[in-house]
PDB file of C-alpha atoms and ligand atoms in Angstrom:
ATOM      1  CA  UNK A   1      75.733  83.929 -18.986  1.00  0.00           C
ATOM      2  CA  UNK A   2      77.021  80.782 -17.324  1.00  0.00           C
ATOM      3  CA  UNK A   3      80.283  82.477 -16.378  1.00  0.00           C
ATOM      4  CA  UNK A   4      78.477  85.439 -14.882  1.00  0.00           C
ATOM      5  CA  UNK A   5      76.350  83.211 -12.715  1.00  0.00           C
ATOM      6  CA  UNK A   6      79.336  81.295 -11.391  1.00  0.00           C
ATOM      7  CA  UNK A   7      81.157  84.600 -10.735  1.00  0.00           C
ATOM      8  CA  UNK A   8      78.228  85.761  -8.645  1.00  0.00           C
ATOM      9  CA  UNK A   9      78.275  82.575  -6.554  1.00  0.00           C
ATOM     10  CA  UNK A  10      81.870  83.114  -5.480  1.00  0.00           C
ATOM     11  CA  UNK A  11      80.910  86.159  -3.438  1.00  0.00           C
ATOM     12  CA  UNK A  12      78.189  86.148  -0.783  1.00  0.00           C
ATOM     13  CA  UNK A  13      77.999  89.968  -0.715  1.00  0.00           C
ATOM     14  CA  UNK A  14      77.001  92.009  -3.753  1.00  0.00           C
ATOM     15  CA  UNK A  15      79.921  94.444  -3.557  1.00  0.00           C
ATOM     16  CA  UNK A  16      83.610  94.760  -2.885  1.00  0.00           C
ATOM     17  CA  UNK A  17      84.922  97.055  -0.174  1.00  0.00           C
ATOM     18  CA  UNK A  18      86.735 100.249  -0.978  1.00  0.00           C
ATOM     19  CA  UNK A  19      89.558 101.177   1.416  1.00  0.00           C
ATOM     20  CA  UNK A  20      88.617 104.873   1.293  1.00  0.00           C
ATOM     21  CA  UNK A  21      85.158 104.210   2.663  1.00  0.00           C
ATOM     22  CA  UNK A  22      85.709 101.162   4.876  1.00  0.00           C
ATOM     23  CA  UNK A  23      84.179 102.831   7.958  1.00  0.00           C
ATOM     24  CA  UNK A  24      81.257 104.170   5.941  1.00  0.00           C
ATOM     25  CA  UNK A  25      80.361 100.653   4.817  1.00  0.00           C
ATOM     26  CA  UNK A  26      81.038  99.049   8.207  1.00  0.00           C
ATOM     27  CA  UNK A  27      78.694 101.491   9.969  1.00  0.00           C
ATOM     28  CA  UNK A  28      75.870 100.609   7.621  1.00  0.00           C
ATOM     29  CA  UNK A  29      76.592  96.853   7.741  1.00  0.00           C
ATOM     30  CA  UNK A  30      76.401  97.109  11.564  1.00  0.00           C
ATOM     31  CA  UNK A  31      73.034  98.884  11.345  1.00  0.00           C
ATOM     32  CA  UNK A  32      71.715  96.298   8.857  1.00  0.00           C
ATOM     33  CA  UNK A  33      72.746  93.385  11.079  1.00  0.00           C
ATOM     34  CA  UNK A  34      71.331  94.969  14.239  1.00  0.00           C
ATOM     35  CA  UNK A  35      68.010  95.568  12.464  1.00  0.00           C
ATOM     36  CA  UNK A  36      67.952  91.934  11.226  1.00  0.00           C
ATOM     37  CA  UNK A  37      68.579  90.598  14.762  1.00  0.00           C
ATOM     38  CA  UNK A  38      65.905  92.822  16.348  1.00  0.00           C
ATOM     39  CA  UNK A  39      63.473  91.756  13.629  1.00  0.00           C
ATOM     40  CA  UNK A  40      64.318  88.080  14.055  1.00  0.00           C
ATOM     41  CA  UNK A  41      63.614  88.121  17.801  1.00  0.00           C
ATOM     42  CA  UNK A  42      60.367  90.038  17.172  1.00  0.00           C
ATOM     43  CA  UNK A  43      61.417  93.217  18.955  1.00  0.00           C
ATOM     44  CA  UNK A  44      60.502  95.219  15.907  1.00  0.00           C
ATOM     45  CA  UNK A  45      59.131  94.928  12.381  1.00  0.00           C
ATOM     46  CA  UNK A  46      61.588  94.907   9.465  1.00  0.00           C
ATOM     47  CA  UNK A  47      62.653  98.497   8.855  1.00  0.00           C
ATOM     48  CA  UNK A  48      61.012  98.615   5.429  1.00  0.00           C
ATOM     49  CA  UNK A  49      57.598  97.774   6.993  1.00  0.00           C
ATOM     50  CA  UNK A  50      58.163 100.413   9.673  1.00  0.00           C
ATOM     51  CA  UNK A  51      58.874 103.009   6.989  1.00  0.00           C
ATOM     52  CA  UNK A  52      55.697 102.105   5.065  1.00  0.00           C
ATOM     53  CA  UNK A  53      53.603 102.320   8.258  1.00  0.00           C
ATOM     54  CA  UNK A  54      55.100 105.732   9.080  1.00  0.00           C
ATOM     55  CA  UNK A  55      54.490 107.013   5.552  1.00  0.00           C
ATOM     56  CA  UNK A  56      50.866 105.792   5.737  1.00  0.00           C
ATOM     57  CA  UNK A  57      50.429 107.559   9.073  1.00  0.00           C
ATOM     58  CA  UNK A  58      52.410 110.785   8.662  1.00  0.00           C
ATOM     59  CA  UNK A  59      52.820 111.690   4.983  1.00  0.00           C
ATOM     60  CA  UNK A  60      50.284 113.773   3.084  1.00  0.00           C
ATOM     61  CA  UNK A  61      48.671 112.277   0.000  1.00  0.00           C
ATOM     62  CA  UNK A  62      49.784 113.792  -3.329  1.00  0.00           C
ATOM     63  CA  UNK A  63      52.658 115.539  -1.538  1.00  0.00           C
ATOM     64  CA  UNK A  64      55.939 113.884  -2.640  1.00  0.00           C
ATOM     65  CA  UNK A  65      58.021 116.103  -0.332  1.00  0.00           C
ATOM     66  CA  UNK A  66      56.131 114.937   2.746  1.00  0.00           C
ATOM     67  CA  UNK A  67      56.868 111.289   1.865  1.00  0.00           C
ATOM     68  CA  UNK A  68      60.582 112.002   1.291  1.00  0.00           C
ATOM     69  CA  UNK A  69      60.674 113.849   4.642  1.00  0.00           C
ATOM     70  CA  UNK A  70      59.199 110.879   6.548  1.00  0.00           C
ATOM     71  CA  UNK A  71      61.695 108.479   4.918  1.00  0.00           C
ATOM     72  CA  UNK A  72      64.712 110.793   5.487  1.00  0.00           C
ATOM     73  CA  UNK A  73      63.741 111.378   9.096  1.00  0.00           C
ATOM     74  CA  UNK A  74      63.527 107.611   9.722  1.00  0.00           C
ATOM     75  CA  UNK A  75      66.951 107.040   8.106  1.00  0.00           C
ATOM     76  CA  UNK A  76      68.592 109.838  10.116  1.00  0.00           C
ATOM     77  CA  UNK A  77      66.991 109.010  13.464  1.00  0.00           C
ATOM     78  CA  UNK A  78      66.349 105.249  13.473  1.00  0.00           C
ATOM     79  CA  UNK A  79      68.493 103.172  11.157  1.00  0.00           C
ATOM     80  CA  UNK A  80      70.240 103.314   7.795  1.00  0.00           C
ATOM     81  CA  UNK A  81      68.159 102.982   4.638  1.00  0.00           C
ATOM     82  CA  UNK A  82      69.821 102.394   1.287  1.00  0.00           C
ATOM     83  CA  UNK A  83      68.098 105.357  -0.379  1.00  0.00           C
ATOM     84  CA  UNK A  84      70.100 107.895  -2.331  1.00  0.00           C
ATOM     85  CA  UNK A  85      69.325 110.294   0.550  1.00  0.00           C
ATOM     86  CA  UNK A  86      68.764 114.042   0.566  1.00  0.00           C
ATOM     87  CA  UNK A  87      72.222 115.397  -0.393  1.00  0.00           C
ATOM     88  CA  UNK A  88      72.726 113.135  -3.434  1.00  0.00           C
ATOM     89  CA  UNK A  89      68.972 113.215  -4.080  1.00  0.00           C
ATOM     90  CA  UNK A  90      69.219 116.931  -4.901  1.00  0.00           C
ATOM     91  CA  UNK A  91      72.101 116.197  -7.315  1.00  0.00           C
ATOM     92  CA  UNK A  92      69.929 113.530  -8.990  1.00  0.00           C
ATOM     93  CA  UNK A  93      66.989 115.950  -9.284  1.00  0.00           C
ATOM     94  CA  UNK A  94      69.262 118.648 -10.757  1.00  0.00           C
ATOM     95  CA  UNK A  95      70.594 116.116 -13.290  1.00  0.00           C
ATOM     96  CA  UNK A  96      67.069 115.057 -14.330  1.00  0.00           C
ATOM     97  CA  UNK A  97      66.221 118.722 -14.992  1.00  0.00           C
ATOM     98  CA  UNK A  98      69.539 119.668 -16.672  1.00  0.00           C
ATOM     99  CA  UNK A  99      69.554 116.596 -18.941  1.00  0.00           C
ATOM    100  CA  UNK A 100      66.087 117.469 -20.277  1.00  0.00           C
ATOM    101  CA  UNK A 101      65.507 113.696 -20.313  1.00  0.00           C
ATOM    102  CA  UNK A 102      62.310 112.283 -21.757  1.00  0.00           C
ATOM    103  CA  UNK A 103      62.716 108.515 -21.333  1.00  0.00           C
ATOM    104  CA  UNK A 104      64.365 107.511 -18.078  1.00  0.00           C
ATOM    105  CA  UNK A 105      65.452 104.084 -16.802  1.00  0.00           C
ATOM    106  CA  UNK A 106      66.133 103.345 -13.117  1.00  0.00           C
ATOM    107  CA  UNK A 107      68.044 100.238 -11.988  1.00  0.00           C
ATOM    108  CA  UNK A 108      67.316  99.548  -8.301  1.00  0.00           C
ATOM    109  CA  UNK A 109      64.216 101.009  -6.642  1.00  0.00           C
ATOM    110  CA  UNK A 110      64.260  99.783  -3.017  1.00  0.00           C
ATOM    111  CA  UNK A 111      61.429 101.789  -1.356  1.00  0.00           C
ATOM    112  CA  UNK A 112      60.817 104.177  -4.240  1.00  0.00           C
ATOM    113  CA  UNK A 113      62.681 107.118  -2.713  1.00  0.00           C
ATOM    114  CA  UNK A 114      64.823 107.991  -5.750  1.00  0.00           C
ATOM    115  CA  UNK A 115      61.885 107.042  -7.993  1.00  0.00           C
ATOM    116  CA  UNK A 116      59.819 109.800  -6.338  1.00  0.00           C
ATOM    117  CA  UNK A 117      62.713 112.277  -6.713  1.00  0.00           C
ATOM    118  CA  UNK A 118      62.903 111.472 -10.443  1.00  0.00           C
ATOM    119  CA  UNK A 119      59.135 111.444 -11.064  1.00  0.00           C
ATOM    120  CA  UNK A 120      58.492 114.803  -9.409  1.00  0.00           C
ATOM    121  CA  UNK A 121      60.879 116.430 -11.897  1.00  0.00           C
ATOM    122  CA  UNK A 122      59.583 114.796 -15.096  1.00  0.00           C
ATOM    123  CA  UNK A 123      58.802 117.070 -18.022  1.00  0.00           C
ATOM    124  CA  UNK A 124      55.254 116.807 -19.386  1.00  0.00           C
ATOM    125  CA  UNK A 125      56.066 114.338 -22.144  1.00  0.00           C
ATOM    126  CA  UNK A 126      58.542 112.217 -20.139  1.00  0.00           C
ATOM    127  CA  UNK A 127      58.304 108.839 -18.457  1.00  0.00           C
ATOM    128  CA  UNK A 128      60.232 106.572 -16.128  1.00  0.00           C
ATOM    129  CA  UNK A 129      60.715 102.794 -16.215  1.00  0.00           C
ATOM    130  CA  UNK A 130      62.163 101.220 -13.053  1.00  0.00           C
ATOM    131  CA  UNK A 131      63.556  97.736 -12.426  1.00  0.00           C
ATOM    132  CA  UNK A 132      63.582  96.132  -8.952  1.00  0.00           C
ATOM    133  CA  UNK A 133      64.342  92.469  -8.232  1.00  0.00           C
ATOM    134  CA  UNK A 134      62.905  92.328  -4.703  1.00  0.00           C
ATOM    135  CA  UNK A 135      59.115  91.865  -4.842  1.00  0.00           C
ATOM    136  CA  UNK A 136      58.474  93.061  -1.299  1.00  0.00           C
ATOM    137  CA  UNK A 137      60.476  96.269  -1.770  1.00  0.00           C
ATOM    138  CA  UNK A 138      58.811  96.825  -5.165  1.00  0.00           C
ATOM    139  CA  UNK A 139      55.331  96.630  -3.621  1.00  0.00           C
ATOM    140  CA  UNK A 140      56.261  99.080  -0.845  1.00  0.00           C
ATOM    141  CA  UNK A 141      57.710 101.419  -3.494  1.00  0.00           C
ATOM    142  CA  UNK A 142      54.518 101.211  -5.568  1.00  0.00           C
ATOM    143  CA  UNK A 143      52.454 102.251  -2.552  1.00  0.00           C
ATOM    144  CA  UNK A 144      54.815 105.181  -1.793  1.00  0.00           C
ATOM    145  CA  UNK A 145      54.682 106.330  -5.440  1.00  0.00           C
ATOM    146  CA  UNK A 146      50.876 106.050  -5.553  1.00  0.00           C
ATOM    147  CA  UNK A 147      50.566 108.017  -2.305  1.00  0.00           C
ATOM    148  CA  UNK A 148      52.823 110.677  -3.825  1.00  0.00           C
ATOM    149  CA  UNK A 149      50.375 110.927  -6.740  1.00  0.00           C
ATOM    150  CA  UNK A 150      53.161 110.113  -9.219  1.00  0.00           C
ATOM    151  CA  UNK A 151      52.097 106.733 -10.684  1.00  0.00           C
ATOM    152  CA  UNK A 152      50.829 108.011 -14.006  1.00  0.00           C
ATOM    153  CA  UNK A 153      54.027 108.146 -16.046  1.00  0.00           C
ATOM    154  CA  UNK A 154      55.810 105.361 -14.202  1.00  0.00           C
ATOM    155  CA  UNK A 155      56.197 101.669 -14.884  1.00  0.00           C
ATOM    156  CA  UNK A 156      57.868  99.281 -12.441  1.00  0.00           C
ATOM    157  CA  UNK A 157      59.203  95.986 -13.756  1.00  0.00           C
ATOM    158  CA  UNK A 158      59.840  93.365 -11.074  1.00  0.00           C
ATOM    159  CA  UNK A 159      62.725  91.072 -11.955  1.00  0.00           C
ATOM    160  CA  UNK A 160      66.499  90.783 -12.137  1.00  0.00           C
ATOM    161  CA  UNK A 161      68.021  93.487 -14.318  1.00  0.00           C
ATOM    162  CA  UNK A 162      69.823  90.960 -16.525  1.00  0.00           C
ATOM    163  CA  UNK A 163      66.476  89.266 -17.290  1.00  0.00           C
ATOM    164  CA  UNK A 164      64.534  92.505 -17.811  1.00  0.00           C
ATOM    165  CA  UNK A 165      67.034  94.629 -19.804  1.00  0.00           C
ATOM    166  CA  UNK A 166      67.188  92.343 -22.903  1.00  0.00           C
ATOM    167  CA  UNK A 167      63.394  92.635 -23.196  1.00  0.00           C
ATOM    168  CA  UNK A 168      63.306  96.446 -23.139  1.00  0.00           C
ATOM    169  CA  UNK A 169      62.185  97.935 -26.445  1.00  0.00           C
ATOM    170  CA  UNK A 170      62.885 101.685 -26.214  1.00  0.00           C
ATOM    171  CA  UNK A 171      66.017 103.801 -26.038  1.00  0.00           C
ATOM    172  CA  UNK A 172      66.701 105.795 -22.886  1.00  0.00           C
ATOM    173  CA  UNK A 173      68.243 109.248 -22.511  1.00  0.00           C
ATOM    174  CA  UNK A 174      68.808 109.047 -18.739  1.00  0.00           C
ATOM    175  CA  UNK A 175      69.833 105.935 -16.806  1.00  0.00           C
ATOM    176  CA  UNK A 176      70.055 105.972 -13.019  1.00  0.00           C
ATOM    177  CA  UNK A 177      72.156 103.062 -11.704  1.00  0.00           C
ATOM    178  CA  UNK A 178      71.788 102.224  -8.011  1.00  0.00           C
ATOM    179  CA  UNK A 179      71.221  98.452  -7.749  1.00  0.00           C
ATOM    180  CA  UNK A 180      73.677  95.638  -6.927  1.00  0.00           C
ATOM    181  CA  UNK A 181      77.160  97.069  -7.117  1.00  0.00           C
ATOM    182  CA  UNK A 182      78.682  94.151  -9.018  1.00  0.00           C
ATOM    183  CA  UNK A 183      76.102  94.643 -11.791  1.00  0.00           C
ATOM    184  CA  UNK A 184      76.795  98.304 -12.698  1.00  0.00           C
ATOM    185  CA  UNK A 185      79.334  97.603 -15.436  1.00  0.00           C
ATOM    186  CA  UNK A 186      77.752  94.397 -16.693  1.00  0.00           C
ATOM    187  CA  UNK A 187      74.313  96.007 -17.074  1.00  0.00           C
ATOM    188  CA  UNK A 188      75.735  99.147 -18.703  1.00  0.00           C
ATOM    189  CA  UNK A 189      77.436  96.953 -21.313  1.00  0.00           C
ATOM    190  CA  UNK A 190      74.190  94.996 -21.821  1.00  0.00           C
ATOM    191  CA  UNK A 191      72.281  98.264 -22.365  1.00  0.00           C
ATOM    192  CA  UNK A 192      74.929  99.249 -24.937  1.00  0.00           C
ATOM    193  CA  UNK A 193      74.838  95.908 -26.732  1.00  0.00           C
ATOM    194  CA  UNK A 194      71.027  95.937 -27.003  1.00  0.00           C
ATOM    195  CA  UNK A 195      71.232  99.482 -28.388  1.00  0.00           C
ATOM    196  CA  UNK A 196      69.072 100.902 -25.587  1.00  0.00           C
ATOM    197  CA  UNK A 197      71.062 104.086 -24.907  1.00  0.00           C
ATOM    198  CA  UNK A 198      70.322 107.263 -26.887  1.00  0.00           C
ATOM    199  CA  UNK A 199      73.183 109.450 -28.054  1.00  0.00           C
ATOM    200  CA  UNK A 200      73.985 112.087 -25.400  1.00  0.00           C
ATOM    201  CA  UNK A 201      72.162 110.090 -22.709  1.00  0.00           C
ATOM    202  CA  UNK A 202      73.181 110.739 -19.099  1.00  0.00           C
ATOM    203  CA  UNK A 203      74.299 107.716 -17.056  1.00  0.00           C
ATOM    204  CA  UNK A 204      74.089 108.610 -13.350  1.00  0.00           C
ATOM    205  CA  UNK A 205      75.773 106.059 -11.030  1.00  0.00           C
ATOM    206  CA  UNK A 206      75.387 106.255  -7.240  1.00  0.00           C
ATOM    207  CA  UNK A 207      77.797 105.115  -4.489  1.00  0.00           C
ATOM    208  CA  UNK A 208      80.917 105.012  -6.666  1.00  0.00           C
ATOM    209  CA  UNK A 209      83.193 105.729  -3.686  1.00  0.00           C
ATOM    210  CA  UNK A 210      81.261 104.027  -0.889  1.00  0.00           C
ATOM    211  CA  UNK A 211      81.707 100.723  -2.723  1.00  0.00           C
ATOM    212  CA  UNK A 212      84.574  99.528  -4.864  1.00  0.00           C
ATOM    213  CA  UNK A 213      83.384 100.382  -8.371  1.00  0.00           C
ATOM    214  CA  UNK A 214      86.848 100.758  -9.865  1.00  0.00           C
ATOM    215  CA  UNK A 215      85.961  98.543 -12.848  1.00  0.00           C
ATOM    216  CA  UNK A 216      82.909 100.678 -13.672  1.00  0.00           C
ATOM    217  CA  UNK A 217      84.785 103.965 -13.199  1.00  0.00           C
ATOM    218  CA  UNK A 218      87.747 102.804 -15.261  1.00  0.00           C
ATOM    219  CA  UNK A 219      85.406 101.842 -18.091  1.00  0.00           C
ATOM    220  CA  UNK A 220      83.357 105.073 -18.303  1.00  0.00           C
ATOM    221  CA  UNK A 221      86.442 107.276 -17.749  1.00  0.00           C
ATOM    222  CA  UNK A 222      88.651 105.610 -20.360  1.00  0.00           C
ATOM    223  CA  UNK A 223      86.081 104.723 -23.041  1.00  0.00           C
ATOM    224  CA  UNK A 224      85.927 107.192 -25.975  1.00  0.00           C
ATOM    225  CA  UNK A 225      82.149 106.606 -25.903  1.00  0.00           C
ATOM    226  CA  UNK A 226      81.688 108.504 -22.640  1.00  0.00           C
ATOM    227  CA  UNK A 227      82.445 111.928 -21.218  1.00  0.00           C
ATOM    228  CA  UNK A 228      82.478 111.297 -17.518  1.00  0.00           C
ATOM    229  CA  UNK A 229      82.611 113.476 -14.424  1.00  0.00           C
ATOM    230  CA  UNK A 230      82.751 112.705 -10.731  1.00  0.00           C
ATOM    231  CA  UNK A 231      80.877 114.625  -8.037  1.00  0.00           C
ATOM    232  CA  UNK A 232      82.223 114.031  -4.510  1.00  0.00           C
ATOM    233  CA  UNK A 233      79.609 113.791  -1.743  1.00  0.00           C
ATOM    234  CA  UNK A 234      79.041 112.196   1.619  1.00  0.00           C
ATOM    235  CA  UNK A 235      77.374 108.793   1.986  1.00  0.00           C
ATOM    236  CA  UNK A 236      73.583 108.939   2.319  1.00  0.00           C
ATOM    237  CA  UNK A 237      72.548 109.910   5.870  1.00  0.00           C
ATOM    238  CA  UNK A 238      76.130 110.546   6.964  1.00  0.00           C
ATOM    239  CA  UNK A 239      77.941 113.817   7.599  1.00  0.00           C
ATOM    240  CA  UNK A 240      81.463 112.429   7.223  1.00  0.00           C
ATOM    241  CA  UNK A 241      81.706 109.075   5.378  1.00  0.00           C
ATOM    242  CA  UNK A 242      82.903 109.756   1.791  1.00  0.00           C
ATOM    243  CA  UNK A 243      80.924 108.833  -1.302  1.00  0.00           C
ATOM    244  CA  UNK A 244      80.226 110.285  -4.743  1.00  0.00           C
ATOM    245  CA  UNK A 245      78.274 109.993  -7.963  1.00  0.00           C
ATOM    246  CA  UNK A 246      79.602 109.590 -11.508  1.00  0.00           C
ATOM    247  CA  UNK A 247      77.743 111.215 -14.392  1.00  0.00           C
ATOM    248  CA  UNK A 248      78.749 109.912 -17.814  1.00  0.00           C
ATOM    249  CA  UNK A 249      77.408 111.259 -21.109  1.00  0.00           C
ATOM    250  CA  UNK A 250      77.106 108.635 -23.870  1.00  0.00           C
ATOM    251  CA  UNK A 251      78.747 109.936 -27.031  1.00  0.00           C
ATOM    252  CA  UNK A 252      78.640 106.847 -29.258  1.00  0.00           C
TER     253      UNK A 252
HETATM  254 CA1   CA B   1      72.596 104.072  -3.445  1.00  0.00          CA
END
């Protein structure tokens, strides 16, 4: 634990750059910084508050699609949002259905966009547990999910994944990983060591090309415990920056 904490302190950003997607990351870093500056000098509200206000104003209650549409439209027209986006969102929804998952775990919620995409495809007897470390984002997500009418089979745990995961009690058959990029591999190994992954569970990891996740990819592709496949895509809200998702089936 001590080593991990000191490793984290060495780097001020939660990811390493990937040469293949340098421009894709730079364009979103630029948008993040611009938004921070405009917020700081009170020209606009933080983008997450703007999104919540728009959802409150424009989305229809109990209509998940209308909420996703408002969020996508903001991300396409105004500024980048670190949601999974529409293109990869459909791949996630397809995977939830095809996996026939009944107990799902989500690492990284942000504004609840992927949470809504998962929840609207749950089978009758299924449920989702999500972990988000940022309290403000978690509260915005909870309001989005409630507005979508999808709160019933959802539980959101606010805290750092490495604090929350060791206290989980159930096994999961679908794990969606989309939080801090330097935690993907570490948290997957923690889930394994606490025996929280069911046999044949699907592990769905986002942004494996946009960011440098070579260590994660090497692990799931070379371990005999996983059957792993890569799906190439574009980065969320971009027509040309490369990205992709990795789906790994746990065989142990
Ligand atoms: Ca993502």
